Each structure stands twice: as C-alpha cells, then as structure tokens.
Coordinates of C-alpha atoms and ligand atoms in Angstrom, one line a residue:
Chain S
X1 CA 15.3 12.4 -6.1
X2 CA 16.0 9.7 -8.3
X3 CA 17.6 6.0 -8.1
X4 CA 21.3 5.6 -7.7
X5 CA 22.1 2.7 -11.0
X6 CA 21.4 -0.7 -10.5
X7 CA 20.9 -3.4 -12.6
X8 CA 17.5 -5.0 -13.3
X9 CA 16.5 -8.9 -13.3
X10 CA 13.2 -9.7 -13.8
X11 CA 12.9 -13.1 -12.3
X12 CA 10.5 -15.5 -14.1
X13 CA 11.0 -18.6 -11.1
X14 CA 11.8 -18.7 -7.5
X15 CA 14.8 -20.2 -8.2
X16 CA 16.0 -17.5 -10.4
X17 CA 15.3 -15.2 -7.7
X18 CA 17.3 -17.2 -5.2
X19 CA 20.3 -17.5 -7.5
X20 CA 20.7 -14.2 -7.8
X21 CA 20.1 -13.5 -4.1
X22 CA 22.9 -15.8 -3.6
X23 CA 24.8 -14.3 -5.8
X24 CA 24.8 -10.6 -4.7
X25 CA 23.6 -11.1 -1.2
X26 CA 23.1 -7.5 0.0
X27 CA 23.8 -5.8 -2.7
X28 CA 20.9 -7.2 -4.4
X29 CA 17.2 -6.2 -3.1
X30 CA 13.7 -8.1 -3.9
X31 CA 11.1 -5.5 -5.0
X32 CA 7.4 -7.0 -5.3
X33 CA 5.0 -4.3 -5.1
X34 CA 7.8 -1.4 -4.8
X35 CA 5.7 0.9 -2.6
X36 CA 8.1 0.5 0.1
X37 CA 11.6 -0.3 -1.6
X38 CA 11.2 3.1 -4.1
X39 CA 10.8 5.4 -1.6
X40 CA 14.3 4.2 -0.3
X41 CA 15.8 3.8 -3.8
X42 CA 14.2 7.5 -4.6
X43 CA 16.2 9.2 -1.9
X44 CA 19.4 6.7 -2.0
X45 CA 18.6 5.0 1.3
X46 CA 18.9 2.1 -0.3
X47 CA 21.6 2.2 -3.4
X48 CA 21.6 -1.8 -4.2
X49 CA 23.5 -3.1 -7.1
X50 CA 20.9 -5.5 -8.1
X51 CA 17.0 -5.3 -8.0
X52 CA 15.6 -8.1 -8.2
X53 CA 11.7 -7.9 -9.9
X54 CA 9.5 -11.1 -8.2
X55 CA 6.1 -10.0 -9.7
X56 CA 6.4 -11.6 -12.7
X57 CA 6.8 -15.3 -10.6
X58 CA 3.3 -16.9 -11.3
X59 CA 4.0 -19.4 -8.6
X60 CA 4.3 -16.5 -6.1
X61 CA 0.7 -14.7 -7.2
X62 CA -2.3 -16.8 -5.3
X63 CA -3.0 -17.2 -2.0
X64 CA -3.4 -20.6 0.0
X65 CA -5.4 -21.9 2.8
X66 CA -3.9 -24.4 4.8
X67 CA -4.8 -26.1 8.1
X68 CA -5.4 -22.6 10.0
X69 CA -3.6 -20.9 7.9
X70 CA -4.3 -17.9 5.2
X71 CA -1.0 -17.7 3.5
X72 CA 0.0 -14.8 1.4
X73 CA 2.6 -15.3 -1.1
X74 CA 5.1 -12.7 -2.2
X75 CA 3.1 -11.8 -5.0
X76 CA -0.1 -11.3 -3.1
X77 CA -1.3 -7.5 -3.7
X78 CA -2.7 -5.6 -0.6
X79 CA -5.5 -4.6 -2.6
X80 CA -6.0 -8.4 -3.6
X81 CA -6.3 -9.8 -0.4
X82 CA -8.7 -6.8 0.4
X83 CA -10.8 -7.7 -2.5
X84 CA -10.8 -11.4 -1.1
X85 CA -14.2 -12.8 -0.8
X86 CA -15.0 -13.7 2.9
X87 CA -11.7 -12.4 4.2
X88 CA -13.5 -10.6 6.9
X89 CA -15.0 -14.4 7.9
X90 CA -11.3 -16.0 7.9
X91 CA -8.5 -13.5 9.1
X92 CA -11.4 -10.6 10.8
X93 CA -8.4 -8.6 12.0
X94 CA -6.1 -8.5 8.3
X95 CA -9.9 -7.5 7.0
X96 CA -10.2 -4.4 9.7
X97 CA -6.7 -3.3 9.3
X98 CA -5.9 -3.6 5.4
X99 CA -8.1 -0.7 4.7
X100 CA -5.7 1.7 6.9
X101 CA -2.6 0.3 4.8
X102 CA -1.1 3.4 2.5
X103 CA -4.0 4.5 0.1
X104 CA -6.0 2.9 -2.4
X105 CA -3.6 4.0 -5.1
X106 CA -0.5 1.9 -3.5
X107 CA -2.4 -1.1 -1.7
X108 CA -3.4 -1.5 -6.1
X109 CA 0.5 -2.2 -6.3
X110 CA 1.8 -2.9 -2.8
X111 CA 1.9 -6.8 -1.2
X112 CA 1.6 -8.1 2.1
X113 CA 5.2 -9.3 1.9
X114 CA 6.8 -6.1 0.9
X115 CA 5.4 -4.6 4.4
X116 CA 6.7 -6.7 6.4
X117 CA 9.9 -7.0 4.7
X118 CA 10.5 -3.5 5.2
X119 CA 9.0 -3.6 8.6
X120 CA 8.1 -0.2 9.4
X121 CA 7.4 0.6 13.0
X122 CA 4.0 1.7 12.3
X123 CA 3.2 -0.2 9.2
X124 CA 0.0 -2.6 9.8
X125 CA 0.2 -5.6 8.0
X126 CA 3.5 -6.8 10.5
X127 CA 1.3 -5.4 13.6
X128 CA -1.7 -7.8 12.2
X129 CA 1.1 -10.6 11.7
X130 CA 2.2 -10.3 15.3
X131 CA -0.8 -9.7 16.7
X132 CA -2.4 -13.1 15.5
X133 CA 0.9 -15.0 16.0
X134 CA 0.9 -15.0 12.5
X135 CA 4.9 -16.4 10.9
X136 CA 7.1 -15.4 8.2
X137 CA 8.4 -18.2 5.5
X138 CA 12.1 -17.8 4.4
X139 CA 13.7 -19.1 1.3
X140 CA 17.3 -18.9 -0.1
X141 CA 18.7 -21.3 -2.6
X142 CA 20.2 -23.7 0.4
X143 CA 16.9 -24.0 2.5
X144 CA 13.1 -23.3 3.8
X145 CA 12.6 -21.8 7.6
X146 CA 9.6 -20.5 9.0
X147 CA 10.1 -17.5 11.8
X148 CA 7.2 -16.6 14.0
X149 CA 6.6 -12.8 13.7
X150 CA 7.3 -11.9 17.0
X151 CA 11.3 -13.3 16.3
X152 CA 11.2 -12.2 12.8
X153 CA 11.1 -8.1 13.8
X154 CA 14.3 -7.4 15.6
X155 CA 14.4 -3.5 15.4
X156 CA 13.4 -0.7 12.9
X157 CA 13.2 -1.8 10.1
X158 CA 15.4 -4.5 11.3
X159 CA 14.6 -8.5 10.4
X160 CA 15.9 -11.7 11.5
X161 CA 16.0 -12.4 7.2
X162 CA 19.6 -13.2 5.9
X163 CA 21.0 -11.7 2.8
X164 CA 20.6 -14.9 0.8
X165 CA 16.4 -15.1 2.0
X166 CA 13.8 -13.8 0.4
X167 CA 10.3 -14.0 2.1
X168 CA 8.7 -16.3 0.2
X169 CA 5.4 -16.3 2.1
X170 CA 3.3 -15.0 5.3
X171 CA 1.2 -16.8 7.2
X172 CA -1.8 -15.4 9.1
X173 CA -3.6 -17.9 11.7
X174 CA -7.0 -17.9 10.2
X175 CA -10.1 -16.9 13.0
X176 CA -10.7 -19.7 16.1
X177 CA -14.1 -20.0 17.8
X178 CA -14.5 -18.2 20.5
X179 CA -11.8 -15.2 19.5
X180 CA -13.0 -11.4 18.9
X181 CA -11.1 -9.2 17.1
X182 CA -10.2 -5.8 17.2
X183 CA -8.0 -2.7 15.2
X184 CA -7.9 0.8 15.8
X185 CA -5.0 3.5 14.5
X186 CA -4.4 7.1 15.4
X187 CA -2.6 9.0 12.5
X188 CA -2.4 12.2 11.2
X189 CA -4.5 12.1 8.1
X190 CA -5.8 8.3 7.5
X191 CA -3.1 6.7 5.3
X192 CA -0.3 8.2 7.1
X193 CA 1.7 6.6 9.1
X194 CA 0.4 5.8 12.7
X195 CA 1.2 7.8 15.4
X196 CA -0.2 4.6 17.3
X197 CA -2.0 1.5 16.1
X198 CA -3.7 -1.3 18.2
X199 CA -4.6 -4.5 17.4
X200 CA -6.7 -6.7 19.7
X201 CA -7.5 -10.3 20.3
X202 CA -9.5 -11.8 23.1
X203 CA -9.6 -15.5 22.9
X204 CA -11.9 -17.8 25.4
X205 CA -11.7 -14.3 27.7
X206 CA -7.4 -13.9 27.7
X207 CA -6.5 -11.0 26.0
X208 CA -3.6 -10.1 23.3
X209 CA -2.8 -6.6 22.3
X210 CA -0.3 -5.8 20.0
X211 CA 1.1 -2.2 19.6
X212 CA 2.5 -0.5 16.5
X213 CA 4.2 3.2 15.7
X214 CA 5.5 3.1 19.7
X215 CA 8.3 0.9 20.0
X216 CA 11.0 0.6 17.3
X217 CA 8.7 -2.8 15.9
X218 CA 5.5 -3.8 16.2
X219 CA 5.3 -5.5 20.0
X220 CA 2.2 -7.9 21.4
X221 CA 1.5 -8.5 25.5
X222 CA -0.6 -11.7 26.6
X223 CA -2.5 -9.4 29.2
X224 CA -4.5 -12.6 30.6
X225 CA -8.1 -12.3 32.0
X226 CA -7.8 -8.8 33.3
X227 CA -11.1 -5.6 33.8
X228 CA -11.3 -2.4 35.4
X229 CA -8.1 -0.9 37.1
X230 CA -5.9 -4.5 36.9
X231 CA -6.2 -3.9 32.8
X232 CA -5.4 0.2 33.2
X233 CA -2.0 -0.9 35.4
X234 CA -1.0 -4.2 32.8
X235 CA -1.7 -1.4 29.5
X236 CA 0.2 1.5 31.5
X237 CA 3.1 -0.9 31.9
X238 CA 2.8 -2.0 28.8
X239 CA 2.8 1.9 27.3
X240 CA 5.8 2.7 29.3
X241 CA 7.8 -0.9 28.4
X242 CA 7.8 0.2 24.6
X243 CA 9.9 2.7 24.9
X244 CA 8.1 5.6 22.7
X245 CA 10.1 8.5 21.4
X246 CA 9.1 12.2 21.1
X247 CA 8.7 13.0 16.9
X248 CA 7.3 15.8 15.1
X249 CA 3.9 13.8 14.7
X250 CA 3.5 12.9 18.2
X251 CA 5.2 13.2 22.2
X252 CA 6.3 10.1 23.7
X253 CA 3.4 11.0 26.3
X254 CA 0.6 11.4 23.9
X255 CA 1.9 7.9 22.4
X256 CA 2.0 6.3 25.7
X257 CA -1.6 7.7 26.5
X258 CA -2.8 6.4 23.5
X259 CA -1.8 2.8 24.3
X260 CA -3.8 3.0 27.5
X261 CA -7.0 4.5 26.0
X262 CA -6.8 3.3 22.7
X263 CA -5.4 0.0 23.9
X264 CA -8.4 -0.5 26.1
X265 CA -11.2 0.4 23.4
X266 CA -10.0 -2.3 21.1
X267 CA -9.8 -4.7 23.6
X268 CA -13.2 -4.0 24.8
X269 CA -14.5 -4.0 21.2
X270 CA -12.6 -7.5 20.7
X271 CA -14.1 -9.3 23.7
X272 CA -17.6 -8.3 22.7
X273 CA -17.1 -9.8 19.5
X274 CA -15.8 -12.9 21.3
X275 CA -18.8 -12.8 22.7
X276 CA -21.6 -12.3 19.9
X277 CA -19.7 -15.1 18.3
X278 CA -19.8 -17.3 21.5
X279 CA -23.9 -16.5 21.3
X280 CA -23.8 -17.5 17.5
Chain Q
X1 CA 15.3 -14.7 -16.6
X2 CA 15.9 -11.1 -17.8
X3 CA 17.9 -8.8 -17.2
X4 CA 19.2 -5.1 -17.9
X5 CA 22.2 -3.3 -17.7
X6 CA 22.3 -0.9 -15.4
X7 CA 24.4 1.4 -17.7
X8 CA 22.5 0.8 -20.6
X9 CA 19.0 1.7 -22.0
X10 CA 16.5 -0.7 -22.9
X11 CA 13.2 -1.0 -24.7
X12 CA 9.7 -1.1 -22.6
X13 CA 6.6 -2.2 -24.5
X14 CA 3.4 -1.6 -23.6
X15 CA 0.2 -0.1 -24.1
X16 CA -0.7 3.9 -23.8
X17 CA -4.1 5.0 -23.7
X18 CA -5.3 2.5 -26.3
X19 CA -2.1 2.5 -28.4
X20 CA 1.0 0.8 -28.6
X21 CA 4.0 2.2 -27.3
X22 CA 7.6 1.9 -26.6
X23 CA 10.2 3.8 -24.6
X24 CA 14.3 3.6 -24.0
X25 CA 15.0 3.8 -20.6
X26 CA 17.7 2.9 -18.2
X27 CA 16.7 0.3 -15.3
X28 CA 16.9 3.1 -12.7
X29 CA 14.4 5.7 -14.6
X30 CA 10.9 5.8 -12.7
X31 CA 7.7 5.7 -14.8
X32 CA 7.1 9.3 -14.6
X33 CA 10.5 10.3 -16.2
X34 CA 9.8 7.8 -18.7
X35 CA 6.3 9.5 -19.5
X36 CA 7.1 13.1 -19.3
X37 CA 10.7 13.2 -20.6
X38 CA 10.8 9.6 -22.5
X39 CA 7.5 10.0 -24.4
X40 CA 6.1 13.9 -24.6
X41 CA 3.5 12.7 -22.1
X42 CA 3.8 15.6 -19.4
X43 CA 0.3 15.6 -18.2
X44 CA 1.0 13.4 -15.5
X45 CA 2.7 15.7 -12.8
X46 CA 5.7 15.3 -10.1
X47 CA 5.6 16.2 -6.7
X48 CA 7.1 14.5 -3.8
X49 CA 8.6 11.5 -5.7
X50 CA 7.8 9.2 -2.8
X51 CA 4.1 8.6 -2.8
X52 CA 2.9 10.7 -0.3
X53 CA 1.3 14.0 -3.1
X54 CA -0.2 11.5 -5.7
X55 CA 0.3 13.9 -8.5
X56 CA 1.5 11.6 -10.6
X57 CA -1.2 8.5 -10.2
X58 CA -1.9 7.1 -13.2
X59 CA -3.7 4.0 -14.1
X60 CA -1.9 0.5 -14.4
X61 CA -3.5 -2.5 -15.4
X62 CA -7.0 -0.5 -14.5
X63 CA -6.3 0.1 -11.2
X64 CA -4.9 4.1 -10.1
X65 CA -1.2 3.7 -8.8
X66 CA 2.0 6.4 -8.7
X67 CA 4.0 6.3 -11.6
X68 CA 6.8 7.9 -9.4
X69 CA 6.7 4.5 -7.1
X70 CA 6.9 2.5 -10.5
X71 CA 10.1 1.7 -12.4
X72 CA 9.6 2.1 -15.9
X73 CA 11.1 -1.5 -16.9
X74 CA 8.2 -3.3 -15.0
X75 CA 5.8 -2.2 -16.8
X76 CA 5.9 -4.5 -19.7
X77 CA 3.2 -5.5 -21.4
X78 CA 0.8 -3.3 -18.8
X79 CA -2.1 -1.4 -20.3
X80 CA -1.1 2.4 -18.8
X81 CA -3.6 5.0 -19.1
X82 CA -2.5 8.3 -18.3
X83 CA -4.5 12.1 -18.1
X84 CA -3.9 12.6 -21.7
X85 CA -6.3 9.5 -22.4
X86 CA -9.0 11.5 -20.5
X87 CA -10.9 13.3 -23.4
X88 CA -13.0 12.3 -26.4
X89 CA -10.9 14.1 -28.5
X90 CA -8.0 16.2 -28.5
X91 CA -9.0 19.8 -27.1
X92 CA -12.2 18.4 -26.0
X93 CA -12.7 17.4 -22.0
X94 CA -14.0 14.1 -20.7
X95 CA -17.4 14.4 -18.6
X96 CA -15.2 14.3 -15.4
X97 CA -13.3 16.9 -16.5
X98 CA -16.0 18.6 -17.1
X99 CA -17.4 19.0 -13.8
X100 CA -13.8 20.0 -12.5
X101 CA -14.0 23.3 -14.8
X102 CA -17.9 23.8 -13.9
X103 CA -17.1 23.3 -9.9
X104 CA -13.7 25.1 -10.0
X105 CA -12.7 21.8 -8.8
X106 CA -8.9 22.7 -10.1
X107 CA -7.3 26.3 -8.9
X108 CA -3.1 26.0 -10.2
X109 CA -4.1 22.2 -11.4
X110 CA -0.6 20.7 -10.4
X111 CA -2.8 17.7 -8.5
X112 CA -5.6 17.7 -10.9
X113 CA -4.2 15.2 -13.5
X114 CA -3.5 12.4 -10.7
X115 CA -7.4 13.4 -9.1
X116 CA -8.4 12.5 -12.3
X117 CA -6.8 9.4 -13.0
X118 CA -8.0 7.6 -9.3
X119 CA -11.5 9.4 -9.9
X120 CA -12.1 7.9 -13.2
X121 CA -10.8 4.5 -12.1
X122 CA -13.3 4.7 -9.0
X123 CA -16.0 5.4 -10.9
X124 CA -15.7 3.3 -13.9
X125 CA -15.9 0.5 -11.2
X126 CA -18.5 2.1 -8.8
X127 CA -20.9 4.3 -11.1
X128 CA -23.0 5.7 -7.7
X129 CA -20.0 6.6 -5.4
X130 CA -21.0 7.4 -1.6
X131 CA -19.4 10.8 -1.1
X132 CA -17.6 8.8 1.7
X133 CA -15.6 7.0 -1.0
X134 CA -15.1 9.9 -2.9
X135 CA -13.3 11.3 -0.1
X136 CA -11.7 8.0 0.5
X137 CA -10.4 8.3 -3.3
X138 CA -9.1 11.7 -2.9
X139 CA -7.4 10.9 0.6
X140 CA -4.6 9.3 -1.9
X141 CA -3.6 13.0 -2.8
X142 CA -2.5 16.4 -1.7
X143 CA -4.2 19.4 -3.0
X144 CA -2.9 22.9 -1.4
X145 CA -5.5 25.1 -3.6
X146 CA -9.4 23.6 -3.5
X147 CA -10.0 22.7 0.3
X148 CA -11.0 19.7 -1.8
X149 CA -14.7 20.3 -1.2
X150 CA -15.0 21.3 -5.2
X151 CA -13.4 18.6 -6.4
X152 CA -15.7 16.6 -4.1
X153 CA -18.7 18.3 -5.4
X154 CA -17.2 17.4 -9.1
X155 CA -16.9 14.2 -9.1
X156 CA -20.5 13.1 -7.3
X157 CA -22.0 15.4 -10.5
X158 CA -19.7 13.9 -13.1
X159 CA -20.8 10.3 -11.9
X160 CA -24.9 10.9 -11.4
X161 CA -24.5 12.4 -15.2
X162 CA -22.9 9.2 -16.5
X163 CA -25.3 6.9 -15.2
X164 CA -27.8 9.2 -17.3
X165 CA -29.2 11.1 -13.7
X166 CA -29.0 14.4 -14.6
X167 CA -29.4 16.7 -17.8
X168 CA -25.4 17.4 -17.8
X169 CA -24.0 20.2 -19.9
X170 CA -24.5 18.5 -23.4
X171 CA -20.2 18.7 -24.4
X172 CA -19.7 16.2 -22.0
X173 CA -22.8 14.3 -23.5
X174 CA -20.6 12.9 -26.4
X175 CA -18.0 10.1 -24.7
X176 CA -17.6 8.4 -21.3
X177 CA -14.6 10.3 -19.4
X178 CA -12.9 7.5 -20.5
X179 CA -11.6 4.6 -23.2
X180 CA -12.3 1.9 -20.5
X181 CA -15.5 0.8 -22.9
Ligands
LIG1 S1 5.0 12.5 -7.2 FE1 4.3 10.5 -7.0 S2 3.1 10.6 -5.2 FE2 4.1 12.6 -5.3
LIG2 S1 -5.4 22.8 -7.8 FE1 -3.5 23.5 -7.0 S2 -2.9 21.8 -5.8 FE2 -4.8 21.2 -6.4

C-alpha cells in the first residue's frame, strides 16, 4: 500500500524539529532512518499529518562518549555504530546484538533511535538499552529529561515520550570491569523478528537478563548470584511473569521454554566472559 | 527549514547512475514509485512494500537499501544507483550479471534486480566474500524460484573473476559490474 498525504518538513536544526513537534503534536511524526515509521505509513497505521525528516540535522549525526556513556544521537545509523571501531571493546553487548537488527540493507538506513522509538516487542536495540540500564534523552521545545529504559517502555509499542518530545539521544552504559556479556535470539529466518531474544549481563558474579519478543516490551530481572536448580526456578518464574502469547510464529509454551534454556546459555556465556576478563 | 505541500508535487534532485536527474513527486510517493512510474526506471521491482522481500533494494549513498522504505523527497542530493546502472553498456551485462545467466542464478527474475544491487555493493567493498557473507547479503531478500544456492554459486564466481582469479567468460572481461570506479 501506499502513504495516506502528509505534509513534509525537512528539518535543518533541532529547534526546527521541536517547533514543529509543538505545533502539530501527534499529528506530526519524526522519521530518522524510516525503516520502522514506513512500514506503518505504507499500510496506514500510522496516517500523520506532518512528517517530520531529522536526517538532515548535522548536530544530530555523531556519536559521543561521555563519563560511561556511548551515546547515540538521533541521526546515528545502525549500520554506523556497527562499523564503529572498537565498539565491541566499549558497549560488548550493542556489538553482539546489532548484527541481528533487520538486514544489512535497512541497518544502511535505519538508527538506534528509530528502534526504540517505535519499540517493538522483539526489536533488539531497546532489549540492549534495557538490558545495560542504558536511558532515553527527551527533548521538546520547553525542556530536556532523561528516562531510564526500563520506565521509558510502557507497553507495545507504547513509550513514556509525549507528543511534543522527540528522542534526541540514547544512552548505552559503556562496559565495567569485571561484567561479561551475552546475546542470543531465536527467530524464524535471522533478520526476522524474534520469536525470543536474550540478553545477558553478569557483573562481579550477579546476574541481569533481559527478555525480548515475550512480553509486550522488552523486560530485565536482577536474578542475583544464583547456579544449578535456584537459577532454573528464578528463569521459570521469570518465563511465566512475562506473560507470552500464542502467535503464528511461536506458542506461548515454546516462548516460555526458550527463556529458561536460552535464558540460561547466555547467562552462562556472560559469566565466563566475566571471568576471562577478571583473569585479564 | 523546508517544507512540502502535501497536496502538491515537488522537485527531487539527485544523481542516477552517474547522471543528473530530477523527478515531481508528491511528499507521500515512496522511491520506488518515483523510479518506476516517475522516471521510466522499472528495473527495480515491488513486492511487499514493507521491507521484508527486498525486491526493490537499490543503492543509496553506496550502501544497498529498499527504495520502498524510502520517501522519494529525502533523497536529495543522494547518489542512487539502481539495476539499470548495472551494465557496461546498454544490452550488454555486467560481470555479475553474468554469472547469474551462466549459474541460472535467476528463474522468473522478480528478486533478481534487488540481489543485484546488495551483491554489487558487497562486493565492491569486500572483493573476496566468504560464502558466509554472501549468504548473509542474500538473507536481505526473498527469492521463491532458485533455492538460492545458484545465485550463491554466482556471485562467489562473479567476485574471484573480478579480482582477475579466474579466466571468466571474456564479455564480462570489458567493465567492472559497476560505475562505482
Ligand atoms: S518491495 Fe521493498 S522490500 Fe519488498
Ligand atoms: S528468480 Fe523468481 S523469485 Fe527469484
């Protein structure tokens, strides 16, 4: 299908994008990237009256590094921050999991931004974000607030941002010492969507493990220092706590079995890392 | 600031396989109507219309990407290369191409054109693929005729004979695939 009419700005500042978000509120939508946002606007799920074209924003292009920090503007490509020397040695987990994101031929136009503004259940880059406690910066034309991930997805493909925001910037916590890393993702072809993805992080021996495609956002658990049958109960409450639905991809009981076994294998995989880098 | 009318139709400039080129579009029309119906250009194909079938990748900026995910008013000023840039010369096939008609790489050909265009852009950038990447490349697309293993077979050939590995079938001799040079 094609897009219901709308009319085009093609922002050249931040501020020009803000005005006009504050203008139209939601009848105007941001599009970056567009590998999310056309999809909607190709089969009228999303009919806005205004789109709103932040590519062209030079401000909003490069990356930062700040204290801990790997920040991703809006303008940050996926297949960018791929391409980032060393990424692997500052965000491990954004490195292992960008390479699951869509294909090659949309991570070459989609951000980091757009994903987790459209916050798909099973998209990775928001699973990554919640995983590492990672947080989402807002903008409008009246003020600046930074969300941590874990508040900023309320629902599918539901966010705490207000009509007025845009997401100006994301915020992954760049790797501590001591902290292994793991990702793993079940689809049906690679590049689908996932049926279930897992991302791990085992810090000083407690572990994290955020789940995506299961519940209706991406959804971490601080599982502690746990082995053998303790970590089988914690991950099998875990798998029944997020609520999976039956789809014509998956059951809701393959998806909860794939929590507990996948869940388990990146976790394992994560704390040896933790280790070999403890040994380093 | 910019901006365009939804009702109205507005000028796109950019560049086409080398050459200059403009096209009146409305804000809503995607890149692919723009091509095919805009500007004559109807090698690059539609599928789905959502990303998923990659029949109509193309390459923006260098880099393969679906036209139908692309609204044809941000593309100003981009360098967009499309199938019909593929040969040497008109009626004449690029060495890519062919090793898709030597390996029957193509059966109905409705996904060959977007196949092409994230091939070419993979190997203009890595000359000695792994066939591991090649089937990386081609996970980006749908083909319901080939089983895929042809166009897998293609693709390793076309890119040993343009680093000079192999004797090649002398047509394909005369031009890179490609005007990337
Ligand atoms: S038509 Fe663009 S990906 Fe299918
Ligand atoms: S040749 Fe028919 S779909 Fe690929």
């Amino acid at each position: 299908m094609k897009p219901a009419p709308f009319d085009y700005i093609r922002a050249e500042s931040l501020d020009e994008a803000l005005a006009a978000l504050k203008q139209y509120g939601s009848d105007a939508r941001i599009m970056a990237g567009g590998q999310s946002l056309l999809p909607m606007l190709n089969m009228r799920l999303a009919k806005p009256a205004v789109v709103v074209d932040v590519m062209r924003i030079a401000a909003l292009a490069s990356p930062a590094v700040e204290k801990g920090s790997l920040v991703a503007p809006a303008g940050m490509r996926q297949a960018a921050m791929l391409a980032r020397p060393g990424l692997a040695a500052e965000v491990p987990l954004l490195s292992l999991a960008l390479p699951w994101v869509g294909h090659v031929q949309t991570r070459a136009r989609g951000t980091l931004c757009g994903s987790v503004a459209h916050a798909d259940p099973s998209a990775e880059i928001p699973l990554c974000l919640v995983a590492l406690k990672g947080s989402v910066r807002l903008r409008s034309a009246k003020r600046k607030r930074s969300v941590a991930a874990e508040d900023f997805f309320v629902g599918m493909m539901l966010t705490d941002k207000a009509d007025d925001e845009m997401i100006e910037a994301i915020a992954f916590p760049t790797i501590r010492p001591g902290t292994g890393y793991a990702f793993a993702e079940v689809g049906r072809r690679h590049g689908d969507f996932a049926i279930a993805a897992c991302a791990a992080v085992v810090e000083q021996g407690r572990m994290r493990l955020a789940v995506g495609g299961v519940g209706d956002r991406p959804l971490a658990r601080d599982l502690g220092a746990l082995d053998g049958s303790a970590l089988d109960d914690a991950l099998n409450a875990f798998a029944w706590e997020l609520g999976a639905g039956d789809d014509v991809h998956a059951t809701a009981r393959f998806r909860r079995d794939l929590v507990r076994k996948l869940g388990r294998q990146v976790l394992e995989q994560a704390a040896e890392r933790a280790n070999r880098r403890d040994a380093a | 600031m910019s901006r365009l009318d939804a009702k109205r139709r507005h000028i796109v400039s950019f560049t086409l396989n080398g050459a200059p080129a403009e096209v009146e579009v409305e804000p809503r029309m995607l890149l692919t109507d723009a091509l095919r119906y805009g500007l004559g250009f109807t090698g690059t194909h539609v599928g789905c219309e959502h990303g998923v079938c990659g029949a109509c990748t193309i390459s923006i900026d260098g880099a393969p990407a679906r036209a139908c995910l692309t609204l044809a008013v941000a593309i100003e000023g981009a360098e967009i290369r499309t199938v019909e840039g593929l040969g040497p010369a008109p009626g004449r096939l690029g060495v890519l191409q062919a090793a898709f008609r030597r390996h029957h790489a193509l059966q109905c050909g409705f996904c060959t054109a977007g196949i092409l265009m994230s091939l070419d852009a993979h190997l203009f950038r890595h000359p000695d693929p792994s066939r591991e990447e090649i089937t990386e490349v081609i996970g980006g697309h749908l083909c319901r005729c080939t089983g895929y293993a042809p166009i897998i077979a293609a693709a390793l050939e076309a890119a040993a004979e343009m680093r000079g590995d192999t004797r090649g079938t002398g047509e394909a001799k005369t031009s890179r695939t490609d005007g990337h040079a």
